């Protein structure tokens, strides 16, 4: 699209100063669009990092809960086994 726009500017029947002005305007618009895309990408990546951290924290909590539940179940089993062998 950029190459096509520049080609159209260069081939249009205009004076040199008009063509230079058109190219400068197109370059400025391209710069603004590139900055906007860069800003959008930055915001998107920040949001992705935030969501990833939240997901990691949630997963850590769930894994720790599962580990704790497993330890409690093992402790109960050991207690039951010890009670069963005492009789």
mmCIF file of C-alpha atoms in Angstrom:
data_model
loop_
_atom_site.group_PDB
_atom_site.id
_atom_site.type_symbol
_atom_site.label_atom_id
_atom_site.label_comp_id
_atom_site.label_asym_id
_atom_site.label_seq_id
_atom_site.Cartn_x
_atom_site.Cartn_y
_atom_site.Cartn_z
ATOM 1 C CA UNK A 1 0.000 0.000 0.000
ATOM 2 C CA UNK A 2 2.859 2.338 0.873
ATOM 3 C CA UNK A 3 4.722 1.590 -2.345
ATOM 4 C CA UNK A 4 1.544 2.134 -4.343
ATOM 5 C CA UNK A 5 0.875 5.473 -2.648
ATOM 6 C CA UNK A 6 4.436 6.698 -3.265
ATOM 7 C CA UNK A 7 4.302 5.531 -6.879
ATOM 8 C CA UNK A 8 1.000 7.341 -7.406
ATOM 9 C CA UNK A 9 2.485 10.496 -5.915
ATOM 10 C CA UNK A 10 5.541 10.319 -8.119
ATOM 11 C CA UNK A 11 3.589 9.624 -11.302
ATOM 12 C CA UNK A 12 0.853 12.211 -10.708
ATOM 13 C CA UNK A 13 1.069 15.273 -12.964
ATOM 14 C CA UNK A 14 2.039 17.818 -10.302
ATOM 15 C CA UNK A 15 4.845 20.263 -9.820
ATOM 16 C CA UNK A 16 7.929 19.204 -7.881
ATOM 17 C CA UNK A 17 6.991 21.222 -4.803
ATOM 18 C CA UNK A 18 3.473 19.758 -4.761
ATOM 19 C CA UNK A 19 4.875 16.244 -5.099
ATOM 20 C CA UNK A 20 7.389 16.850 -2.287
ATOM 21 C CA UNK A 21 4.605 18.192 -0.093
ATOM 22 C CA UNK A 22 2.422 15.155 -0.867
ATOM 23 C CA UNK A 23 5.313 12.828 -0.034
ATOM 24 C CA UNK A 24 5.989 14.682 3.228
ATOM 25 C CA UNK A 25 2.302 14.478 4.146
ATOM 26 C CA UNK A 26 2.175 10.771 3.315
ATOM 27 C CA UNK A 27 5.336 10.171 5.328
ATOM 28 C CA UNK A 28 3.891 12.014 8.317
ATOM 29 C CA UNK A 29 0.674 9.993 8.119
ATOM 30 C CA UNK A 30 2.699 6.791 7.881
ATOM 31 C CA UNK A 31 4.722 7.838 10.921
ATOM 32 C CA UNK A 32 1.533 8.507 12.906
ATOM 33 C CA UNK A 33 0.080 5.144 11.903
ATOM 34 C CA UNK A 34 3.306 3.348 12.817
ATOM 35 C CA UNK A 35 3.337 5.063 16.212
ATOM 36 C CA UNK A 36 -0.302 4.083 16.763
ATOM 37 C CA UNK A 37 0.417 0.459 15.865
ATOM 38 C CA UNK A 38 3.428 0.474 18.175
ATOM 39 C CA UNK A 39 1.377 1.932 21.004
ATOM 40 C CA UNK A 40 -1.425 -0.591 20.437
ATOM 41 C CA UNK A 41 1.076 -3.447 20.471
ATOM 42 C CA UNK A 42 2.636 -2.135 23.657
ATOM 43 C CA UNK A 43 -0.752 -1.880 25.360
ATOM 44 C CA UNK A 44 -1.719 -5.347 24.141
ATOM 45 C CA UNK A 45 1.514 -6.869 25.399
ATOM 46 C CA UNK A 46 1.118 -5.160 28.784
ATOM 47 C CA UNK A 47 -2.404 -6.549 29.066
ATOM 48 C CA UNK A 48 -1.178 -10.008 28.047
ATOM 49 C CA UNK A 49 1.569 -9.905 30.685
ATOM 50 C CA UNK A 50 -0.968 -8.820 33.317
ATOM 51 C CA UNK A 51 -3.384 -11.626 32.407
ATOM 52 C CA UNK A 52 -0.543 -14.157 32.327
ATOM 53 C CA UNK A 53 0.559 -13.135 35.818
ATOM 54 C CA UNK A 54 -3.012 -13.438 37.087
ATOM 55 C CA UNK A 55 -3.360 -16.878 35.501
ATOM 56 C CA UNK A 56 -0.049 -17.988 36.975
ATOM 57 C CA UNK A 57 -1.071 -16.833 40.447
ATOM 58 C CA UNK A 58 -4.454 -18.559 40.167
ATOM 59 C CA UNK A 59 -2.763 -21.767 39.011
ATOM 60 C CA UNK A 60 -0.252 -21.602 41.868
ATOM 61 C CA UNK A 61 -3.102 -21.280 44.374
ATOM 62 C CA UNK A 62 -4.951 -24.240 42.865
ATOM 63 C CA UNK A 63 -1.826 -26.421 42.793
ATOM 64 C CA UNK A 64 -0.999 -25.527 46.394
ATOM 65 C CA UNK A 65 -4.569 -26.372 47.428
ATOM 66 C CA UNK A 66 -4.301 -29.742 45.679
ATOM 67 C CA UNK A 67 -0.970 -30.442 47.393
ATOM 68 C CA UNK A 68 -2.425 -29.516 50.781
ATOM 69 C CA UNK A 69 -5.454 -31.733 50.180
ATOM 70 C CA UNK A 70 -3.149 -34.604 49.222
ATOM 71 C CA UNK A 71 -1.084 -34.141 52.381
ATOM 72 C CA UNK A 72 -4.228 -34.121 54.509
ATOM 73 C CA UNK A 73 -5.490 -37.276 52.834
ATOM 74 C CA UNK A 74 -2.136 -38.993 53.419
ATOM 75 C CA UNK A 75 -2.165 -37.934 57.067
ATOM 76 C CA UNK A 76 -5.685 -39.340 57.501
ATOM 77 C CA UNK A 77 -4.656 -42.606 55.829
ATOM 78 C CA UNK A 78 -1.625 -42.906 58.079
ATOM 79 C CA UNK A 79 -3.807 -42.181 61.101
ATOM 80 C CA UNK A 80 -6.332 -44.790 59.998
ATOM 81 C CA UNK A 81 -3.582 -47.326 59.354
ATOM 82 C CA UNK A 82 -2.016 -46.673 62.735
ATOM 83 C CA UNK A 83 -5.398 -47.071 64.466
ATOM 84 C CA UNK A 84 -6.097 -50.269 62.558
ATOM 85 C CA UNK A 85 -2.778 -51.838 63.498
ATOM 86 C CA UNK A 86 -3.205 -50.999 67.201
ATOM 87 C CA UNK A 87 -6.204 -53.261 67.627
#
